[in-house]
CSV table of C-alpha atoms in Angstrom, one decimal:
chain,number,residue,atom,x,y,z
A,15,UNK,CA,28.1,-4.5,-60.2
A,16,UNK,CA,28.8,-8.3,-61.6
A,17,UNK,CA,32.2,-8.6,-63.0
A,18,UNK,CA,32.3,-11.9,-65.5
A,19,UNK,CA,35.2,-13.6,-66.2
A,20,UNK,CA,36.0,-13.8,-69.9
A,21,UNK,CA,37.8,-17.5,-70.4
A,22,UNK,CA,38.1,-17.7,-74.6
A,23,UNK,CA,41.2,-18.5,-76.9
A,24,UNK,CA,41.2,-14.9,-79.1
A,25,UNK,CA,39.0,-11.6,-79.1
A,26,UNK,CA,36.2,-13.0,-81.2
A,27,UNK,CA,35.5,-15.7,-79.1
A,28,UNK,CA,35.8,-13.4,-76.1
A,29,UNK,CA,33.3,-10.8,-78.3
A,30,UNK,CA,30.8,-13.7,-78.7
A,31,UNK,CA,30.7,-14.7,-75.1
A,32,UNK,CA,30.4,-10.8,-74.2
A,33,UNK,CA,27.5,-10.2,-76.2
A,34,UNK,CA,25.5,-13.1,-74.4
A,35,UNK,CA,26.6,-12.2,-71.1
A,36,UNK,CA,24.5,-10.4,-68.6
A,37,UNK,CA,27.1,-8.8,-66.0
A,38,UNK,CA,27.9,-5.6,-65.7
A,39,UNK,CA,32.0,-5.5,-66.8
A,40,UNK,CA,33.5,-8.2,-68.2
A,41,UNK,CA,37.2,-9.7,-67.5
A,42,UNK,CA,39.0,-11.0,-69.9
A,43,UNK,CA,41.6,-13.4,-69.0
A,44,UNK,CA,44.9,-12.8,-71.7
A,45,UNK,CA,46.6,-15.4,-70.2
A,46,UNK,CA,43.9,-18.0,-71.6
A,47,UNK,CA,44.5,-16.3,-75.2
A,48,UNK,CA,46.2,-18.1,-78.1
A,49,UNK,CA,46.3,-15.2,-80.7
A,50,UNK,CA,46.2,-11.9,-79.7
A,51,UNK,CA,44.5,-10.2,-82.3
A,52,UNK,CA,42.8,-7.7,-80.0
A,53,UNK,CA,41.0,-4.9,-81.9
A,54,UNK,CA,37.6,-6.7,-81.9
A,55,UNK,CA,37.3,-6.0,-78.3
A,56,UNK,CA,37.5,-2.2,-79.0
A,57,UNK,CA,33.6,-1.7,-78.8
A,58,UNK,CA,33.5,-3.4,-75.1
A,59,UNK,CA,36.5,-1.3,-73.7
A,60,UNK,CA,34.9,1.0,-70.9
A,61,UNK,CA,33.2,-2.2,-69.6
A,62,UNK,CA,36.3,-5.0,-69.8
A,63,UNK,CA,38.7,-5.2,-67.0
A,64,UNK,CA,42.5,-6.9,-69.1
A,65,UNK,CA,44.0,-9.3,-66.8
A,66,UNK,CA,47.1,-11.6,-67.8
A,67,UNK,CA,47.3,-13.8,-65.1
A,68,UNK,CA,50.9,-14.8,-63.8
A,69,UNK,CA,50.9,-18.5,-63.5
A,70,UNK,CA,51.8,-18.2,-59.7
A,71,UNK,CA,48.2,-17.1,-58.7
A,72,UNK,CA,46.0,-19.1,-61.0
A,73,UNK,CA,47.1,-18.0,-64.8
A,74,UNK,CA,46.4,-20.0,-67.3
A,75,UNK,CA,50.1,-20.8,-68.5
A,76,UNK,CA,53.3,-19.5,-67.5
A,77,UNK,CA,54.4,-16.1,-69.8
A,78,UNK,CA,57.7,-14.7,-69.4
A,79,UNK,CA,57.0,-11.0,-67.3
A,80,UNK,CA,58.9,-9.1,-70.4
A,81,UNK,CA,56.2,-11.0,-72.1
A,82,UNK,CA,53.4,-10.1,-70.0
A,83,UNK,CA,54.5,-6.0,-69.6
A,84,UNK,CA,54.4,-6.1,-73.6
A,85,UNK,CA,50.8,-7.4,-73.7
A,86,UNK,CA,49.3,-5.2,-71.3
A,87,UNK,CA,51.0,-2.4,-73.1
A,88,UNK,CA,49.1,-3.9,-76.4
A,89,UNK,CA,45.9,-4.2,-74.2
A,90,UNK,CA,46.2,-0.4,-72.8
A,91,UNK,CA,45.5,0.5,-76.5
A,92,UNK,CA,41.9,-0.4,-76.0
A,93,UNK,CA,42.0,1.9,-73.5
A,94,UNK,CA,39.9,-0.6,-71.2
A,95,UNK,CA,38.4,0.4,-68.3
A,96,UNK,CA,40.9,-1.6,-65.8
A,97,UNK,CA,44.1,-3.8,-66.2
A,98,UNK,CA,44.2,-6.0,-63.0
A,99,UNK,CA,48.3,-6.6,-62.2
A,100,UNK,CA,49.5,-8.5,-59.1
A,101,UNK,CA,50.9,-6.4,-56.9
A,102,UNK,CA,53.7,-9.1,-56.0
A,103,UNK,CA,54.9,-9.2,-60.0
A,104,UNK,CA,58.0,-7.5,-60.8
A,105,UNK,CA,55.6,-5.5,-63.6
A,106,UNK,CA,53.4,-4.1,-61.2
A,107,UNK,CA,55.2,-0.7,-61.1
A,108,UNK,CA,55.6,-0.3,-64.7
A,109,UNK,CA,52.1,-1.5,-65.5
A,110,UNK,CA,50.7,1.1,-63.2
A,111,UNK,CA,53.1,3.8,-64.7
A,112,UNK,CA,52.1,2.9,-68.2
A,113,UNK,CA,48.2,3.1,-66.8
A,114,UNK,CA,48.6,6.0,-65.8
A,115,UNK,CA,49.8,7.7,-68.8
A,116,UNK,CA,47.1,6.0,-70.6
A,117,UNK,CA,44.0,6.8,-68.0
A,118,UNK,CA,43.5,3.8,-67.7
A,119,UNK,CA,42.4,2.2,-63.9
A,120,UNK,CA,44.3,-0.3,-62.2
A,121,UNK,CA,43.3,-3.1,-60.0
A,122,UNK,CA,46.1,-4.6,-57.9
A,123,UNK,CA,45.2,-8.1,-57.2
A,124,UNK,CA,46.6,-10.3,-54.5
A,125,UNK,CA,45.3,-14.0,-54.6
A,126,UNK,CA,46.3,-17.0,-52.0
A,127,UNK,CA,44.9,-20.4,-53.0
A,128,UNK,CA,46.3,-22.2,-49.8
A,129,UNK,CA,44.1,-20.1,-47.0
A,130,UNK,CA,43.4,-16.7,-45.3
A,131,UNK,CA,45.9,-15.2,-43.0
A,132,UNK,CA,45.6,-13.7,-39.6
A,133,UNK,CA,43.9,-10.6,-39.8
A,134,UNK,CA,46.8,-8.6,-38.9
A,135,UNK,CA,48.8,-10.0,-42.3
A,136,UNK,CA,45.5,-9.2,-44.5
A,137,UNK,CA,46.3,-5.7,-43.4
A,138,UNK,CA,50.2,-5.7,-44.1
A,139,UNK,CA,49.2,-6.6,-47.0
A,140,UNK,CA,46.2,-3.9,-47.5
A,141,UNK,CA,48.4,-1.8,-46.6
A,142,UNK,CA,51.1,-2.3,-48.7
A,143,UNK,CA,48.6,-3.1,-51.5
A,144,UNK,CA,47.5,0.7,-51.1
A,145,UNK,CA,50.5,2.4,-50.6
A,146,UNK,CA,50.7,2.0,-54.4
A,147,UNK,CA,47.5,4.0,-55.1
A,148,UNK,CA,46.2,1.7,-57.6
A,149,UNK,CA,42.2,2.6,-58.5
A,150,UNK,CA,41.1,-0.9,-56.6
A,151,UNK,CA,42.6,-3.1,-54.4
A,152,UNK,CA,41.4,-6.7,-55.2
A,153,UNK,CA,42.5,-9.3,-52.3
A,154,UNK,CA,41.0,-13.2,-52.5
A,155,UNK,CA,42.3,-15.4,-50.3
A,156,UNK,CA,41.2,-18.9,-49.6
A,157,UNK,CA,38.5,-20.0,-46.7
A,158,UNK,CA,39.2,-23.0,-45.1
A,159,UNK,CA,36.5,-22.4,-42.7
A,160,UNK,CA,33.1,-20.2,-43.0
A,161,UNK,CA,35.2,-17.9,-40.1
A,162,UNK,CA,37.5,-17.4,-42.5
A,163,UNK,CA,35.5,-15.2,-44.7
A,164,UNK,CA,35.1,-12.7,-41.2
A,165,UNK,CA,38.3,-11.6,-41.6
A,166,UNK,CA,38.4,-10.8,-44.8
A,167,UNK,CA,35.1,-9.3,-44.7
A,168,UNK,CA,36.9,-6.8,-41.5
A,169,UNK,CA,38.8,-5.3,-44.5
A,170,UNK,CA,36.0,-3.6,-45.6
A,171,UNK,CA,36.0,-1.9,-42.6
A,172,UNK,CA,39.7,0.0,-43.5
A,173,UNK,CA,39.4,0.9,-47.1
A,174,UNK,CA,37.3,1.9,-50.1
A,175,UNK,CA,37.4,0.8,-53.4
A,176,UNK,CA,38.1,-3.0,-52.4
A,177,UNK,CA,37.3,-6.3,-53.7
A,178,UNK,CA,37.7,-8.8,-51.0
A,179,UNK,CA,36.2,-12.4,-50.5
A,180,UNK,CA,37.3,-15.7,-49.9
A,181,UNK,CA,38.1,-18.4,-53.0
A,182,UNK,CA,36.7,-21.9,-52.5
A,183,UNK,CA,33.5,-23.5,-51.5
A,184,UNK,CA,33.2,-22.0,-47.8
A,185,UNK,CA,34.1,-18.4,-49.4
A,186,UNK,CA,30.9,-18.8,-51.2
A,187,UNK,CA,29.1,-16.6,-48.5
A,188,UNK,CA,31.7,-13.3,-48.5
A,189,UNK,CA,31.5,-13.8,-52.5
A,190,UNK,CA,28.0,-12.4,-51.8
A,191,UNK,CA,28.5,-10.3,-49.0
A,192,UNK,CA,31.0,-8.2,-51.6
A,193,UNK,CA,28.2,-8.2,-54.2
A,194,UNK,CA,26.7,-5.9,-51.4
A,195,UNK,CA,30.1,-4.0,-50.2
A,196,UNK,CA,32.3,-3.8,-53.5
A,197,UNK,CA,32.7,-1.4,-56.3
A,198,UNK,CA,32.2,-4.7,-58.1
A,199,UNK,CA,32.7,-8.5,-57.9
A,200,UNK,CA,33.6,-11.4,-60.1
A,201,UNK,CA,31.3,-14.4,-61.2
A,202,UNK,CA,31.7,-16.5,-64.2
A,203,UNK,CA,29.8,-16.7,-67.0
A,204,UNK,CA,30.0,-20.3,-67.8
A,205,UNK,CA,31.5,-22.7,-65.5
A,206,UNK,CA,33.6,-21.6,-62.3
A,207,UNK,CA,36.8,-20.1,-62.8
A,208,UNK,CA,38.4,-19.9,-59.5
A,209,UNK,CA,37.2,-22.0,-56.5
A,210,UNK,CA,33.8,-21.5,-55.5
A,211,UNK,CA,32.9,-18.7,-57.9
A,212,UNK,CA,29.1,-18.6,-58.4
A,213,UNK,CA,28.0,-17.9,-62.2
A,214,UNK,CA,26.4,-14.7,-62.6
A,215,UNK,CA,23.1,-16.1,-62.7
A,216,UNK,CA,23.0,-17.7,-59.2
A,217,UNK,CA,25.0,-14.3,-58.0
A,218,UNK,CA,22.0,-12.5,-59.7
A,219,UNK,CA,19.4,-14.9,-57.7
A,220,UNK,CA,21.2,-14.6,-54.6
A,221,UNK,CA,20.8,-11.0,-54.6
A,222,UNK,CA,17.2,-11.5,-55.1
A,223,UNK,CA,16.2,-13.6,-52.9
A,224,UNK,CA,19.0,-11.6,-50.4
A,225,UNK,CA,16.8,-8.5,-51.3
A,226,UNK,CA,13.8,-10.1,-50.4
A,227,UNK,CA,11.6,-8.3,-52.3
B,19,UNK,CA,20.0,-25.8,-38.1
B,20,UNK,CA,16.8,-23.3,-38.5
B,21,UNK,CA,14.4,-21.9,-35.6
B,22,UNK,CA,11.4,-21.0,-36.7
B,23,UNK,CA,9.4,-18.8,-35.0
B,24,UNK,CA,5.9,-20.0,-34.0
B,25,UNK,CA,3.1,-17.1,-33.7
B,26,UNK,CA,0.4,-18.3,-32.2
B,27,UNK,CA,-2.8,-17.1,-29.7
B,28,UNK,CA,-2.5,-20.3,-28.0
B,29,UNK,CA,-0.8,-24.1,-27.5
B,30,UNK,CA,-3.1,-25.9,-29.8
B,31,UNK,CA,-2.4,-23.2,-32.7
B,32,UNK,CA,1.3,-23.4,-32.1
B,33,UNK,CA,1.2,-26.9,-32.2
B,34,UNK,CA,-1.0,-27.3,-35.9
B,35,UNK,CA,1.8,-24.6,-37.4
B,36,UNK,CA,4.9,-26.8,-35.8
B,37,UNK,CA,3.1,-29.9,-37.5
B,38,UNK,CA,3.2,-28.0,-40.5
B,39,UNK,CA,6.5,-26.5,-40.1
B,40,UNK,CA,10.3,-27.7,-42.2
B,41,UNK,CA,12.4,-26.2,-38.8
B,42,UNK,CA,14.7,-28.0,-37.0
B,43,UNK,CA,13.8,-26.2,-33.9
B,44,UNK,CA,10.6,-24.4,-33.0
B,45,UNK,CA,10.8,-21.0,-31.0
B,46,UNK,CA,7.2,-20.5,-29.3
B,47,UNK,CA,6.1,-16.8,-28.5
B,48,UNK,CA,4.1,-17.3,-25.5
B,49,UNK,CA,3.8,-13.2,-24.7
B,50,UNK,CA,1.6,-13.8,-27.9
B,51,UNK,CA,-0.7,-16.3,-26.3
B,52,UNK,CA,-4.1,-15.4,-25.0
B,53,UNK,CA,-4.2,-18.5,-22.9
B,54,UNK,CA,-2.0,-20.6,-21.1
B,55,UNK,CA,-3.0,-24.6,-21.4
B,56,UNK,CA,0.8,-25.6,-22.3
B,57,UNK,CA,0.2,-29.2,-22.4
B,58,UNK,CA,-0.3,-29.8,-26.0
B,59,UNK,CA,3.0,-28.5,-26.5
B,60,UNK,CA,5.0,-31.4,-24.7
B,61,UNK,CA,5.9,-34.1,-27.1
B,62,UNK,CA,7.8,-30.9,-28.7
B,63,UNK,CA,9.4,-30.1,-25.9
B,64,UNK,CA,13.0,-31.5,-26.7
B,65,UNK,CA,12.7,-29.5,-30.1
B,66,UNK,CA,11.3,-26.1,-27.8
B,67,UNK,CA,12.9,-22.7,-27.4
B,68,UNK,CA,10.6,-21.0,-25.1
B,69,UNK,CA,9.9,-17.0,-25.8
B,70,UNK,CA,8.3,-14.7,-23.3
B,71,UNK,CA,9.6,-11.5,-25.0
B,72,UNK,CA,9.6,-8.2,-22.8
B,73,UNK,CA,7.5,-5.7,-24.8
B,74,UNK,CA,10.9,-3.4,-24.5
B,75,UNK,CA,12.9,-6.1,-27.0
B,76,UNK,CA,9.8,-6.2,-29.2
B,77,UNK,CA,7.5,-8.3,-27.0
B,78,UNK,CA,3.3,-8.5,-28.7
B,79,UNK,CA,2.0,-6.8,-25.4
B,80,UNK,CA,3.3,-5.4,-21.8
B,81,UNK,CA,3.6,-8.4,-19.3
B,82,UNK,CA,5.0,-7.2,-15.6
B,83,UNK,CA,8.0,-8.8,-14.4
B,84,UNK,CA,6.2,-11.1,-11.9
B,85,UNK,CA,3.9,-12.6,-14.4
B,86,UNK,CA,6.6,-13.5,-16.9
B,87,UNK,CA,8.8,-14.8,-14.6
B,88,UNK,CA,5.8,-17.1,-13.5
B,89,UNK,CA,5.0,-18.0,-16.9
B,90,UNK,CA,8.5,-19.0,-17.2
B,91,UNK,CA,8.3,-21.3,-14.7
B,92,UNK,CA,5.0,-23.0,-16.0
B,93,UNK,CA,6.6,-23.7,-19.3
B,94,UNK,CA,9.6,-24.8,-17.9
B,95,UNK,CA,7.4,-27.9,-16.4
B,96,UNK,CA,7.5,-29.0,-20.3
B,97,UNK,CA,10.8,-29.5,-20.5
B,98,UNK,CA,11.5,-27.1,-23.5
B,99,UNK,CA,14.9,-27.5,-24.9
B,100,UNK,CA,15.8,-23.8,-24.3
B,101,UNK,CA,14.0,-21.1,-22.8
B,102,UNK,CA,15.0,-17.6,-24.0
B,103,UNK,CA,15.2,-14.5,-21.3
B,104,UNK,CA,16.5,-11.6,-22.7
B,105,UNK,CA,19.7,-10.3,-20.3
B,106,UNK,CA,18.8,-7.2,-19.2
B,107,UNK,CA,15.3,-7.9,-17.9
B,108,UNK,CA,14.9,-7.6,-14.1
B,109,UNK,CA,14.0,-12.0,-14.0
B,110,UNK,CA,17.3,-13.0,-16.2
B,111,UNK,CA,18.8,-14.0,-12.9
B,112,UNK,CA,16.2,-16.1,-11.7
B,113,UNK,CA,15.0,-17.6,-15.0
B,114,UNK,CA,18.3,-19.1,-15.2
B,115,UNK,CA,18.7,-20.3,-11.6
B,116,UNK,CA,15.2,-21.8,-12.3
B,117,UNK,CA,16.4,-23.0,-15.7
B,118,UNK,CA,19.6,-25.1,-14.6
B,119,UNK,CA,17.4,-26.7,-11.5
B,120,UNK,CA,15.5,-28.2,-14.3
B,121,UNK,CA,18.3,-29.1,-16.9
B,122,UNK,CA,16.6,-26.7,-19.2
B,123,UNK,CA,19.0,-24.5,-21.7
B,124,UNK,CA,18.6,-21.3,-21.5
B,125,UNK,CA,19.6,-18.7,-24.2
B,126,UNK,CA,20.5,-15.2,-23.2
B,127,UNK,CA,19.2,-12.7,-25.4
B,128,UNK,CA,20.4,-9.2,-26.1
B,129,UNK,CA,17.8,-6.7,-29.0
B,130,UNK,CA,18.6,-3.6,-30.4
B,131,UNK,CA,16.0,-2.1,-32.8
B,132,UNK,CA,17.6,0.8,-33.2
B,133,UNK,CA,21.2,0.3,-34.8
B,134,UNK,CA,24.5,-2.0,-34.3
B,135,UNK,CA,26.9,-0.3,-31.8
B,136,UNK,CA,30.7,-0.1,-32.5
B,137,UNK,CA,32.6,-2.9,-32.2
B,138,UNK,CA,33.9,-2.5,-28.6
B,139,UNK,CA,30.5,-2.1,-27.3
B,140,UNK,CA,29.5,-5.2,-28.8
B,141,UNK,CA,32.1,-7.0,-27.5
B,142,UNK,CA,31.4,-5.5,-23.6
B,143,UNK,CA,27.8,-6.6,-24.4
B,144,UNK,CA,29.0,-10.4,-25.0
B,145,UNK,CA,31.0,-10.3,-22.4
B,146,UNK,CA,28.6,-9.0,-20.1
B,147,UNK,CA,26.1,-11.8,-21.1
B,148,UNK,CA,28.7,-14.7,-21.4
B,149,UNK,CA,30.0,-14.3,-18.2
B,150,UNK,CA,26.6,-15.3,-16.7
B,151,UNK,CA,27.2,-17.9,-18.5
B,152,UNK,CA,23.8,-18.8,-20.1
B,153,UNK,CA,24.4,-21.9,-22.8
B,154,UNK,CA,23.7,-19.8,-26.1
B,155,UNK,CA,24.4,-15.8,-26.3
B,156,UNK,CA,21.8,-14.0,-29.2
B,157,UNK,CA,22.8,-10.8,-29.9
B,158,UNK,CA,20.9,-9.2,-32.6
B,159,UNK,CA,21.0,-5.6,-33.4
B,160,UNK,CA,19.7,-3.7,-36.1
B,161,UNK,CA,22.0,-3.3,-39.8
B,162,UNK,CA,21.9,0.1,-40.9
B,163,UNK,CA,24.3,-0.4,-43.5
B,164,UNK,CA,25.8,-3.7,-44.9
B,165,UNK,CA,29.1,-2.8,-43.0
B,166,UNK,CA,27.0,-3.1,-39.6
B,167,UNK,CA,26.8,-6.7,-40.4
B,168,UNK,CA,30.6,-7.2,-40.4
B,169,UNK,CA,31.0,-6.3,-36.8
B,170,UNK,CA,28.0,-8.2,-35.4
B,171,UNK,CA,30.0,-11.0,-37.2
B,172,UNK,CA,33.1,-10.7,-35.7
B,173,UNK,CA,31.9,-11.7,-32.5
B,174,UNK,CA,32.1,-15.1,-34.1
B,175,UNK,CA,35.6,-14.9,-33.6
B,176,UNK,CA,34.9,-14.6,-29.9
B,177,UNK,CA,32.7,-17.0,-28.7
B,178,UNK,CA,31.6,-20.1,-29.1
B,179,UNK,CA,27.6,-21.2,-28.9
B,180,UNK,CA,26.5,-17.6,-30.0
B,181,UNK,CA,23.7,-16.6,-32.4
B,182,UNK,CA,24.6,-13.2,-33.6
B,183,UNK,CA,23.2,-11.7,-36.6
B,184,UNK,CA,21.8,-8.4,-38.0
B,185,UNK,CA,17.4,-7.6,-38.0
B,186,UNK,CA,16.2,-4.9,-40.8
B,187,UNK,CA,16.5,-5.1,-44.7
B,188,UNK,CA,20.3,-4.9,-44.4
B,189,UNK,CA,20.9,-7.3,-42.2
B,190,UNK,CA,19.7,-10.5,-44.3
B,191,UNK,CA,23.3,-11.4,-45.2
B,192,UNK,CA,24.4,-11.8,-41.6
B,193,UNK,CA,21.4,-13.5,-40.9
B,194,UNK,CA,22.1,-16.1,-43.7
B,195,UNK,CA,25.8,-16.0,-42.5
B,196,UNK,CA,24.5,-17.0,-39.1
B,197,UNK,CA,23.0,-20.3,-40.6
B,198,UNK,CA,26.9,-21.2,-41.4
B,199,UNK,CA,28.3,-20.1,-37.9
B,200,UNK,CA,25.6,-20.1,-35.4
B,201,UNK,CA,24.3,-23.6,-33.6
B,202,UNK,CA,20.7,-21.8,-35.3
B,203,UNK,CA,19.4,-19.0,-36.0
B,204,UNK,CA,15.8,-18.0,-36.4
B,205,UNK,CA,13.6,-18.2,-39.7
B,206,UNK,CA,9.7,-17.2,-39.7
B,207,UNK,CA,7.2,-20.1,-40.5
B,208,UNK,CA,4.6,-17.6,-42.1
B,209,UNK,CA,5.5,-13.9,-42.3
B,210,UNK,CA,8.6,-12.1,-40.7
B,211,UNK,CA,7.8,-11.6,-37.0
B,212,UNK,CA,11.1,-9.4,-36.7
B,213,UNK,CA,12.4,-6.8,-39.6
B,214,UNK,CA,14.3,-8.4,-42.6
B,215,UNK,CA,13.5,-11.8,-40.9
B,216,UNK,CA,13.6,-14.8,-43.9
B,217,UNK,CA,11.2,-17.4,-44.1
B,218,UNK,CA,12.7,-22.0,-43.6
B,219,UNK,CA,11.9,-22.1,-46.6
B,220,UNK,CA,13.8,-18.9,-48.1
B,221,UNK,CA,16.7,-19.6,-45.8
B,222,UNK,CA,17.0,-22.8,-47.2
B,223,UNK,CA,17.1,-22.0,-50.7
B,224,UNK,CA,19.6,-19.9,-50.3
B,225,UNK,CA,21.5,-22.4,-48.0
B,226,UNK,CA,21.6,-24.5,-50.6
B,227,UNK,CA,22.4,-22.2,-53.8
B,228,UNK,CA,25.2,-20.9,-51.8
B,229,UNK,CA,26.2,-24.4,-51.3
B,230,UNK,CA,26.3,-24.4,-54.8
B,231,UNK,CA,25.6,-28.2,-55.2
């Protein structure tokens, strides 16, 4: 499943871009939100993963965490089918909590736009990442070499439900390769959103041509 | 860069499809020949990997040791730029000594059409192979799953001058992964002559839409 990432100022906007999409969930990113009228988005909910992005891994702006806990509680009310919380924000307990409650599935996201670790600290932080019990465990690091995306590929070897590639232009390849091993992974619908994501057209025609058939 | 693999009954054939080809590098299947006048072949010669595939790795017909190993040393008169023995034929020993005398490469090749053996194996496989030290290891196993792909690609992280990817349906992604790690890997010039094999021109499609330029 295609994942595409939601960039609009309010819900209709978001709606509109929804209903010309062609992926399979759709992320919508709060943080890029001016108003926060979200009811409109109602009708999308079991396909929309909420995420508020803290500004230290790539948000949009910076929102105050008592700020942030109070919009996903607002966004729980759609009952959508995932929030995504970093699991290095003070929130992330409290967010998963409130989830919970709510049925409501939780990705725990760890992103690193400087590079990919040894593979022993991608573990650590697997690890730790699932020692939480969120529903996914989403963990994008940055390849500064095509080797780079190995290591985060070995993850797949040590857990289920898990979203791993690299970010960036040389993570290009293990963005494919977890169209193939994920529950699900991102592309954008428009222009990139994060380094190197592929719109989900060419991620379609990838798979294609990958498929040979 | 792309090796494409040149099927052909003899050297005149296999020398009209190279004229046609988009490859870098030109692998030549001479257990498919039905005659042996190699001289039309040499101007190729620096651009030459030299194939006389044992019918136990997937070779087009039964050829005794003695034969091969004789053919071996006819095509080596051209000079090729690598000849490819596979390392667990009865010649592999002589092929190379033969092979350095003439200051031709020689790639050590290791198929298995059946599955991709765990990780350890794998690794006692390379080993094995590297510490005859040939100048290019190919290891290519079968994918049964996506996740087979993973560990034929960690080997990556253990050698240098290795072409290591997965055959069958499953295996494409490694073997497009390969075009970013390996020196080459192989590509057909007409239709797949091994399972889940990609055509140039398909490999570089994708090449470039995952360049994403």
């Amino acid at each position: 499943m295609i994942a595409g990432v939601v960039v609009a100022r309010n819900a209709r906007e978001a709606v509109a871009k929804i209903r010309e999409g062609n992926a399979d969930l759709y992320e919508v990113r709060l943080d890029r939100f001016e108003s926060f009228e979200l009811a409109p988005l109602k009708p999308f909910a079991d396909r929309l993963i909420i995420t508020i992005r803290r500004a230290e891994e790539g948000g949009f702006r910076r929102i105050p965490e008592e700020e942030r806990l109070e919009l996903y509680r607002r966004a729980m009310t759609l009952k959508p089918r995932y929030v995504d919380v970093e699991a290095r924000s003070e929130i992330a307990g409290e967010v998963m909590r409130e989830a919970r409650k709510r049925r409501v599935g939780v990705i725990l996201s760890h992103h690193d736009f400087e590079g990919t670790p040894p593979f022993e600290t991608l573990m650590e932080i697997l690890q730790g990442m699932a020692s939480m019990a969120p529903d996914v465990v989403k963990i994008v690091p940055t390849a500064n070499s095509h080797l780079d995306n190995v290591r985060v590929l070995r993850l797949y070897e040590h857990a289920e439900n898990l979203v791993a590639f690299c970010m960036g232009p040389l993570g290009r390849i293990s963005r494919l390769f977890s169209a193939l091993l994920a529950p699900f992974t991102y592309a954008s619908l428009e222009k990139a959103v994060a380094p190197g994501q592929m719109s989900v057209e060419e991620l379609r025609q990838l798979l294609v041509m990958l498929d040979g058939r």
